JSON list of C-alpha atoms in Angstrom, two decimals:
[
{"chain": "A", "resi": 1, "resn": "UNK", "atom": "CA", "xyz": [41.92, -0.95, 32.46]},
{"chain": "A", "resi": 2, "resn": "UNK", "atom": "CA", "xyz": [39.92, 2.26, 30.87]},
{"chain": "A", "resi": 3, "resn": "UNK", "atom": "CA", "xyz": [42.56, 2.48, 29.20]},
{"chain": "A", "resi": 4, "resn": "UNK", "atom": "CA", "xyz": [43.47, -0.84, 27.71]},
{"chain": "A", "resi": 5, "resn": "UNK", "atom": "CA", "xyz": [39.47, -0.94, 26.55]},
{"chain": "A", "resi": 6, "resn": "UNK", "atom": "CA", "xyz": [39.63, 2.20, 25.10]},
{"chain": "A", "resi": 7, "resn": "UNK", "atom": "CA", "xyz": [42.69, 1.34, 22.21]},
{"chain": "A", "resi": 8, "resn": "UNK", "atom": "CA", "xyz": [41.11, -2.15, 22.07]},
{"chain": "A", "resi": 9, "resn": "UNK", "atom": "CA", "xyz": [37.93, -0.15, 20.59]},
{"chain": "A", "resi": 10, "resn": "UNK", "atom": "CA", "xyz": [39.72, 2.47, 18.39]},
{"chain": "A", "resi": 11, "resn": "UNK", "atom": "CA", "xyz": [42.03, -0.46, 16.61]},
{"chain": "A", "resi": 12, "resn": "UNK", "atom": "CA", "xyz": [38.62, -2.94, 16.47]},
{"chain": "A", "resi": 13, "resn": "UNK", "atom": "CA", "xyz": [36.73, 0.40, 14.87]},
{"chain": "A", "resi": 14, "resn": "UNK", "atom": "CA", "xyz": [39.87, 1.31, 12.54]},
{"chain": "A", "resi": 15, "resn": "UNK", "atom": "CA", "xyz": [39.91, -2.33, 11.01]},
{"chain": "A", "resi": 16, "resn": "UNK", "atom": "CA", "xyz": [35.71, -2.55, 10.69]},
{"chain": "A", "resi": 17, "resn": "UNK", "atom": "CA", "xyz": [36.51, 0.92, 9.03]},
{"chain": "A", "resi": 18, "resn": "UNK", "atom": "CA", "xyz": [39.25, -0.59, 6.54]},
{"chain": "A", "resi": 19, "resn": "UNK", "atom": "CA", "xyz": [37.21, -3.69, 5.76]},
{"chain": "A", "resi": 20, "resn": "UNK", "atom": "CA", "xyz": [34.25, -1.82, 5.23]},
{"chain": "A", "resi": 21, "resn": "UNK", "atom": "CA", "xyz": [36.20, 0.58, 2.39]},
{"chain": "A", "resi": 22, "resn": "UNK", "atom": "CA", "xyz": [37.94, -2.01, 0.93]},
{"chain": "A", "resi": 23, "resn": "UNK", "atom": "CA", "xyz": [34.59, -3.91, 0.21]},
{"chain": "A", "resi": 24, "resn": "UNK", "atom": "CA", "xyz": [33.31, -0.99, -1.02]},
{"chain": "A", "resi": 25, "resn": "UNK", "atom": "CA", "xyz": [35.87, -0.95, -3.56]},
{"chain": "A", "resi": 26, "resn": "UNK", "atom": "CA", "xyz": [36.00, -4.10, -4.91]},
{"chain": "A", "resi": 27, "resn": "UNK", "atom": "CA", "xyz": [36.10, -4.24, -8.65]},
{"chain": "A", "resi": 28, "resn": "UNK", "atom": "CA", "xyz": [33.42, -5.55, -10.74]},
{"chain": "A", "resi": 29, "resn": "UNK", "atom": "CA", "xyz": [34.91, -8.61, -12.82]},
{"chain": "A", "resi": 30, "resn": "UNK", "atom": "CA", "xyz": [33.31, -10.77, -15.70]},
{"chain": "A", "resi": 31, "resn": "UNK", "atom": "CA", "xyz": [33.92, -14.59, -16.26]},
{"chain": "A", "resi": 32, "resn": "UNK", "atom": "CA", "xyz": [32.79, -16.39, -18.94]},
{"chain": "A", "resi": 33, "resn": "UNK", "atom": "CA", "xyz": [31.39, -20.15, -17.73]},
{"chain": "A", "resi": 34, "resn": "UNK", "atom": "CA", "xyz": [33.78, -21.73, -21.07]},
{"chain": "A", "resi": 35, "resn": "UNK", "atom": "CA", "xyz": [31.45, -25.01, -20.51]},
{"chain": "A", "resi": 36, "resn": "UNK", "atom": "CA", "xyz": [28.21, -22.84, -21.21]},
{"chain": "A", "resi": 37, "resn": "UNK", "atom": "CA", "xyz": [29.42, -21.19, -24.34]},
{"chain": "A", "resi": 38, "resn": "UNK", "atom": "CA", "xyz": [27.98, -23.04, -27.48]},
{"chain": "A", "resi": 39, "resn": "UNK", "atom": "CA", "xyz": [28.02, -22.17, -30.94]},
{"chain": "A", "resi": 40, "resn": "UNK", "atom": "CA", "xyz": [25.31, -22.94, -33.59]},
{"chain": "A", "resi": 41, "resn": "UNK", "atom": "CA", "xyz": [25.73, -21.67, -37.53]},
{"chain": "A", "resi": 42, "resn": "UNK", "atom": "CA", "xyz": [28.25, -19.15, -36.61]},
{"chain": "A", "resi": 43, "resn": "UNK", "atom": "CA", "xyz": [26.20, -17.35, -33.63]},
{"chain": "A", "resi": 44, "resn": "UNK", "atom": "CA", "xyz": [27.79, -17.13, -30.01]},
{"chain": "A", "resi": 45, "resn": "UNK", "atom": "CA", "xyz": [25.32, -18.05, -26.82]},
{"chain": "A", "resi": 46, "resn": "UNK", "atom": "CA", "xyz": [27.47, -16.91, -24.05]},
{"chain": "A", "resi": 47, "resn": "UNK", "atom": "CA", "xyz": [27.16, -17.24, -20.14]},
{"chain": "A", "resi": 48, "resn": "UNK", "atom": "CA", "xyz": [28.99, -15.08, -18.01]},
{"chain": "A", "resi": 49, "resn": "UNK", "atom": "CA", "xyz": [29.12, -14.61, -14.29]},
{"chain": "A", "resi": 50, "resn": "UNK", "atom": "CA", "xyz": [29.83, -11.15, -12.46]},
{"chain": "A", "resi": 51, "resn": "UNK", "atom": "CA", "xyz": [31.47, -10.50, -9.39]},
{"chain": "A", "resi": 52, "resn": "UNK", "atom": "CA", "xyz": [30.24, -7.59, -6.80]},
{"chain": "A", "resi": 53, "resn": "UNK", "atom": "CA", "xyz": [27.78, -6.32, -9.59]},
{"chain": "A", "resi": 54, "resn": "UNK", "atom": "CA", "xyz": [27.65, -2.78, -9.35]},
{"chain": "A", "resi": 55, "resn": "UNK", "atom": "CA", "xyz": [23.91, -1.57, -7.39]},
{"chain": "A", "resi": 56, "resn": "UNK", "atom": "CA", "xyz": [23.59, 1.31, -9.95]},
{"chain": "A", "resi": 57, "resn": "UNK", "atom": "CA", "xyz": [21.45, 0.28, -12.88]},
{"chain": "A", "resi": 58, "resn": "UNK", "atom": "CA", "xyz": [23.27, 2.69, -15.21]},
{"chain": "A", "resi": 59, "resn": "UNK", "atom": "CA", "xyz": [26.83, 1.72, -14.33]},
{"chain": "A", "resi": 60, "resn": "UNK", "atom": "CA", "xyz": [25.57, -2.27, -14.58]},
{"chain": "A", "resi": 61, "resn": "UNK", "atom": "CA", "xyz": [24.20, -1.47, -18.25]},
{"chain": "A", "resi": 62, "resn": "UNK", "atom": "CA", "xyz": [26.80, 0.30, -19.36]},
{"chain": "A", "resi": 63, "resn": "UNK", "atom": "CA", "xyz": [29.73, -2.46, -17.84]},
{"chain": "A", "resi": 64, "resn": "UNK", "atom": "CA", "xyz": [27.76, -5.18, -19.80]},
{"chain": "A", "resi": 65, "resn": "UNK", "atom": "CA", "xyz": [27.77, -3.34, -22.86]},
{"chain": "A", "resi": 66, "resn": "UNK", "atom": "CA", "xyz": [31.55, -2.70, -22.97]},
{"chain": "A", "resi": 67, "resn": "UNK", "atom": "CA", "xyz": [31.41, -6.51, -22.25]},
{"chain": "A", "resi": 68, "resn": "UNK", "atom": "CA", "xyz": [29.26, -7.40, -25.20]},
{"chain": "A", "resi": 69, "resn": "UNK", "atom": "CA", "xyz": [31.68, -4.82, -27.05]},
{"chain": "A", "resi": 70, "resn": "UNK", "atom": "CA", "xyz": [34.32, -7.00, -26.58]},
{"chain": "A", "resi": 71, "resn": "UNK", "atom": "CA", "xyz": [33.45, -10.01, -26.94]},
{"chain": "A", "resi": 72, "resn": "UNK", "atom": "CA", "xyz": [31.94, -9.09, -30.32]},
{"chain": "A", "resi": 73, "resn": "UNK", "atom": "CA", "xyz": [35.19, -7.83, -31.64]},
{"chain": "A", "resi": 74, "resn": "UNK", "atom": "CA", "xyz": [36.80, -11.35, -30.43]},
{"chain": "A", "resi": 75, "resn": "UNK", "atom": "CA", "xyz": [33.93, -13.21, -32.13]},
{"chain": "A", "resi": 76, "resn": "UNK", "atom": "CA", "xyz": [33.83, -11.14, -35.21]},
{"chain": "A", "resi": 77, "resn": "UNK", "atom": "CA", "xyz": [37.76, -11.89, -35.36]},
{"chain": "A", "resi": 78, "resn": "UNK", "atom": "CA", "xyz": [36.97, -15.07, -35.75]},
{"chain": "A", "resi": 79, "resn": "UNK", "atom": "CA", "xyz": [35.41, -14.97, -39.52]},
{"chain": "A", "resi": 80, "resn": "UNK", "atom": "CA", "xyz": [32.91, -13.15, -41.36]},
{"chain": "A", "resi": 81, "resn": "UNK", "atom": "CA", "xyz": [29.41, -14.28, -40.55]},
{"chain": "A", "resi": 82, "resn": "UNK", "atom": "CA", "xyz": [29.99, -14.92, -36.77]},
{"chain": "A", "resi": 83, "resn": "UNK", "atom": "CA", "xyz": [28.38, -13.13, -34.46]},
{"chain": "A", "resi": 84, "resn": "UNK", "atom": "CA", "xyz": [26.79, -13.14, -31.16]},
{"chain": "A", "resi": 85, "resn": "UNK", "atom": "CA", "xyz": [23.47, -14.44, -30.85]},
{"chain": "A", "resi": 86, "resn": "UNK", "atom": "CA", "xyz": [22.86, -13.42, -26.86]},
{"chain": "A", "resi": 87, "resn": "UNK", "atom": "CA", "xyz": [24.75, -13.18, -23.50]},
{"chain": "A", "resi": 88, "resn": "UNK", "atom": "CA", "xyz": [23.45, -14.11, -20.45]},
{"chain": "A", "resi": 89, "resn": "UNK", "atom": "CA", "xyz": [24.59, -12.20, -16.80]},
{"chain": "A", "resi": 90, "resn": "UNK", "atom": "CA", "xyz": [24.38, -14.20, -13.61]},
{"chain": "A", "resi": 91, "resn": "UNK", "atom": "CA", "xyz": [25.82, -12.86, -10.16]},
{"chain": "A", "resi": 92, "resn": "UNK", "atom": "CA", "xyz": [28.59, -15.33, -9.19]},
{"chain": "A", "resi": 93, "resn": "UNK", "atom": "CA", "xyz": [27.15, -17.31, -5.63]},
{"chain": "A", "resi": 94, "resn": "UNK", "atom": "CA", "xyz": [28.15, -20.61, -4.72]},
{"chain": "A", "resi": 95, "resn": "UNK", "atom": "CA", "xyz": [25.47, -22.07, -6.81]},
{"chain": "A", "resi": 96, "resn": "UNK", "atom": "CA", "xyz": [26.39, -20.53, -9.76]},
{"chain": "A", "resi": 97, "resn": "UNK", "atom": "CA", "xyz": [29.89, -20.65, -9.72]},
{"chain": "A", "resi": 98, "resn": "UNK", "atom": "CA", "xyz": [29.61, -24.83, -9.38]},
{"chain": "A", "resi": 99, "resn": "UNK", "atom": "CA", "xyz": [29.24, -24.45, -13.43]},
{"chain": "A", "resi": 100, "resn": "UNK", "atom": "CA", "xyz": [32.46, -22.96, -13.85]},
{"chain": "A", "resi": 101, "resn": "UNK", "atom": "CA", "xyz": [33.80, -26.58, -13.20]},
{"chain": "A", "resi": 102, "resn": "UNK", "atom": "CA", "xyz": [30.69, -28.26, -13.86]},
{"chain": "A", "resi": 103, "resn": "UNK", "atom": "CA", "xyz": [28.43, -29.03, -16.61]},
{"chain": "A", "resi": 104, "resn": "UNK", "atom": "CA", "xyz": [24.39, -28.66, -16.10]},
{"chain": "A", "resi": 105, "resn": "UNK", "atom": "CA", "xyz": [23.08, -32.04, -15.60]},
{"chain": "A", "resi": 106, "resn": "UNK", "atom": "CA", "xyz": [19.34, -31.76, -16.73]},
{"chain": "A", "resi": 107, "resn": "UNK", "atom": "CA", "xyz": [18.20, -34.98, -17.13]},
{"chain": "A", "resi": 108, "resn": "UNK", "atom": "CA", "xyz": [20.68, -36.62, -14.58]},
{"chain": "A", "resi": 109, "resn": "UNK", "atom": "CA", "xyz": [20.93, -37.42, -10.80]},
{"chain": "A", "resi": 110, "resn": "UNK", "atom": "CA", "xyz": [21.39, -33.49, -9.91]},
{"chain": "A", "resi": 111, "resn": "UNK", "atom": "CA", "xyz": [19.19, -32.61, -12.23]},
{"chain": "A", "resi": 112, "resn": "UNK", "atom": "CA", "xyz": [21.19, -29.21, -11.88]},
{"chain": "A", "resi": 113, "resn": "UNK", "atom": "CA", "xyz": [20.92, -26.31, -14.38]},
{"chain": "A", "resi": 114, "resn": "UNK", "atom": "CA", "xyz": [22.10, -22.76, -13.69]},
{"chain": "A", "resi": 115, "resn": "UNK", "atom": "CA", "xyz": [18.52, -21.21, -13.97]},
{"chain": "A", "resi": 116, "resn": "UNK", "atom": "CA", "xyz": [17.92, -22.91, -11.00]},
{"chain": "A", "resi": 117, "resn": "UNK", "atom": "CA", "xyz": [20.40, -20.95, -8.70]},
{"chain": "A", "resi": 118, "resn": "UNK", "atom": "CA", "xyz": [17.97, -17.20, -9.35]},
{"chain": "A", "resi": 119, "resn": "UNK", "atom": "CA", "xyz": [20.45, -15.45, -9.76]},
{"chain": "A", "resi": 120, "resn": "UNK", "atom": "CA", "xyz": [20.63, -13.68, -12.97]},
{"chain": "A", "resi": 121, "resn": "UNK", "atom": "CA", "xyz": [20.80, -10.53, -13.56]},
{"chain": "A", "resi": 122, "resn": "UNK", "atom": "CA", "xyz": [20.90, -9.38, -17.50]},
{"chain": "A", "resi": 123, "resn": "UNK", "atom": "CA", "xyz": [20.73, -10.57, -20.94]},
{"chain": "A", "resi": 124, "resn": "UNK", "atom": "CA", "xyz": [21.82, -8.90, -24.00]},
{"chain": "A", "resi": 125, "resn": "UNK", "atom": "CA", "xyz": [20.83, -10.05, -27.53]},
{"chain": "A", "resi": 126, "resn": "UNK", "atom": "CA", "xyz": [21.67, -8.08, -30.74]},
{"chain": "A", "resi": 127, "resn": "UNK", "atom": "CA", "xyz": [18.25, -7.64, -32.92]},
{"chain": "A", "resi": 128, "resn": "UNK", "atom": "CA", "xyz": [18.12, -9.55, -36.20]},
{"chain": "A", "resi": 129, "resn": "UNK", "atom": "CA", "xyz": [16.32, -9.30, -38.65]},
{"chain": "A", "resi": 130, "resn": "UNK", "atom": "CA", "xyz": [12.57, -10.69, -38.29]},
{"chain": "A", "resi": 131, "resn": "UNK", "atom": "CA", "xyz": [12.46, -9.62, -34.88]},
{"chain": "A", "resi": 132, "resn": "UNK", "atom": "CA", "xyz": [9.65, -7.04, -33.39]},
{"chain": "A", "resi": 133, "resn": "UNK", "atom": "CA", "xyz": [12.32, -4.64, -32.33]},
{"chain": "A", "resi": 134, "resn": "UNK", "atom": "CA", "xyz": [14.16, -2.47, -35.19]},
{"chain": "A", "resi": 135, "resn": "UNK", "atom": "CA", "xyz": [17.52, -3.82, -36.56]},
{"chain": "A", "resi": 136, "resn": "UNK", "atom": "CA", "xyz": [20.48, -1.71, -35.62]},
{"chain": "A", "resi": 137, "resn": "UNK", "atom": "CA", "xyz": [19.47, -2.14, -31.82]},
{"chain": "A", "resi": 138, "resn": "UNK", "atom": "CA", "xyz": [20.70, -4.66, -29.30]},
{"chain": "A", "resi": 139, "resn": "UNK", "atom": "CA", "xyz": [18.22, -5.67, -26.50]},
{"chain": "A", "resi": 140, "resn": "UNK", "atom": "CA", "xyz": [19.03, -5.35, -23.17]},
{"chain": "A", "resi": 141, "resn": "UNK", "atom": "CA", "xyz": [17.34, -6.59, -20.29]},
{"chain": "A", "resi": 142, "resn": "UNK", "atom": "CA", "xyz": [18.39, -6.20, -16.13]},
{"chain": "A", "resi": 143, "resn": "UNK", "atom": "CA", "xyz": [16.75, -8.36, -13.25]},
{"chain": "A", "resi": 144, "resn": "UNK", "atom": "CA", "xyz": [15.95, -7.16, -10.13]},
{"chain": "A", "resi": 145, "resn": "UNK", "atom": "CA", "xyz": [16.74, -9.22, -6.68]},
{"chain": "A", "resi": 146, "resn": "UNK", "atom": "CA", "xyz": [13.79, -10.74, -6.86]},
{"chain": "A", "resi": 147, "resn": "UNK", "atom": "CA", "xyz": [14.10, -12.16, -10.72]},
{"chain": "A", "resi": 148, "resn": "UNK", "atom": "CA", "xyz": [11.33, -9.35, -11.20]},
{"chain": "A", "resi": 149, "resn": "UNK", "atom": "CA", "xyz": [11.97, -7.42, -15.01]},
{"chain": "A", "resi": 150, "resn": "UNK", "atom": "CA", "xyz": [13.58, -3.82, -13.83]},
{"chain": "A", "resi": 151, "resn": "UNK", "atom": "CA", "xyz": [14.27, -2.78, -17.07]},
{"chain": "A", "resi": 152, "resn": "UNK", "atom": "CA", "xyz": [13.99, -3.45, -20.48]},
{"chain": "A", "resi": 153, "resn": "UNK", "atom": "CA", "xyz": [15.49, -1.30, -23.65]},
{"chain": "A", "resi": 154, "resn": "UNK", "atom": "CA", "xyz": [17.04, -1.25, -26.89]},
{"chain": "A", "resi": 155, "resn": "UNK", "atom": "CA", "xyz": [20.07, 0.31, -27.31]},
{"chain": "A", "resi": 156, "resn": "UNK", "atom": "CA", "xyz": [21.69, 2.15, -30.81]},
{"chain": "A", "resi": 157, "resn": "UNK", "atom": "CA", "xyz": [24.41, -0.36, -32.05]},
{"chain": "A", "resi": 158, "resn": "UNK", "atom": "CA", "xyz": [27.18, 0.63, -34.88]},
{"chain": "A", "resi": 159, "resn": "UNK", "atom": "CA", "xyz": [27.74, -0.69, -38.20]},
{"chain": "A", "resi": 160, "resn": "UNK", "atom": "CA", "xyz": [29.74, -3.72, -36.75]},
{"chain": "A", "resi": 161, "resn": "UNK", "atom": "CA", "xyz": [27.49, -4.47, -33.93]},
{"chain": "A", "resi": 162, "resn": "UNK", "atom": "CA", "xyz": [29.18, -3.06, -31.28]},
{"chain": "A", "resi": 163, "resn": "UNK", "atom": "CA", "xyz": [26.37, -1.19, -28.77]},
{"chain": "A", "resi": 164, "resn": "UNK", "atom": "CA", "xyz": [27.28, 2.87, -28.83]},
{"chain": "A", "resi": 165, "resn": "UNK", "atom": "CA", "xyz": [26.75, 4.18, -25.37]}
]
């Protein structure tokens, strides 16, 4: 019987083990909600999801950067005075994954919107000019938890808008 408990507790510890690791090492992954995206004059308002953010602050900024990267050079592919206007990061939940089927219903019988599931977690928005910060930067702002500011910068971007790490 001491026996029988004993492998019964090393294979039970082995696959917690396993599980535990391969959470750990889940990749980070960006998707676009396609029914969020709109377009005004040639500017991009994006809003993206992200699976199993990363807990570092440094790794999160740079990962939305190099997404902002690309989706600039896919915008700017597009024709010469296009550009992205801002990008908004939310965690992917239930709640906020409803949108990527879904459009928000504000004024209907859900009355559902996506600011309503808490859960984002960036924004990035290239300066233009007229704003307060200097041109040449692209404003980045991360969310804590608790929807609390953690941190707010501008960071250097190139001569085609792309943000330089």
């Amino acid at each position: 019987m001491f026996h029988k408990t004993s492998r019964l507790l090393i294979t039970l510890s082995c696959l917690l083990l396993i599980s535990l690791l391969a959470a750990c090492n889940r990749k980070t992954e960006f998707e676009e909600l396609k029914r969020m995206t709109t377009t005004k004059n040639g500017r991009y308002y994006f809003d993206v999801l992200v699976s199993n953010p990363p807990d570092s602050m440094e790794v999160l900024k740079r990962q939305m950067a190099d997404y902002y990267n690309q989706r600039n050079m896919e915008v700017r592919k597009g024709g010469k005075g296009r550009c992205i206007s801002s990008i908004r990061f939310y965690k992917k939940t239930r709640c906020t994954a409803y949108f990527i089927d879904h459009d928000e219903d504000p004024g209907g019988w859900s009355s559902y919107e996506l600011d309503f599931c808490d859960a984002e977690i960036g924004f990035v928005s290239p300066n233009r000019p007229g704003d307060p910060d200097p041109q040449g930067t692209c404003l980045l702002i991360l969310y804590d938890k608790n929807g609390d500011e953690a941190f707010r910068g501008n960071l250097r971007m190139d001569a085609e808008n792309n943000i330089v790490p």
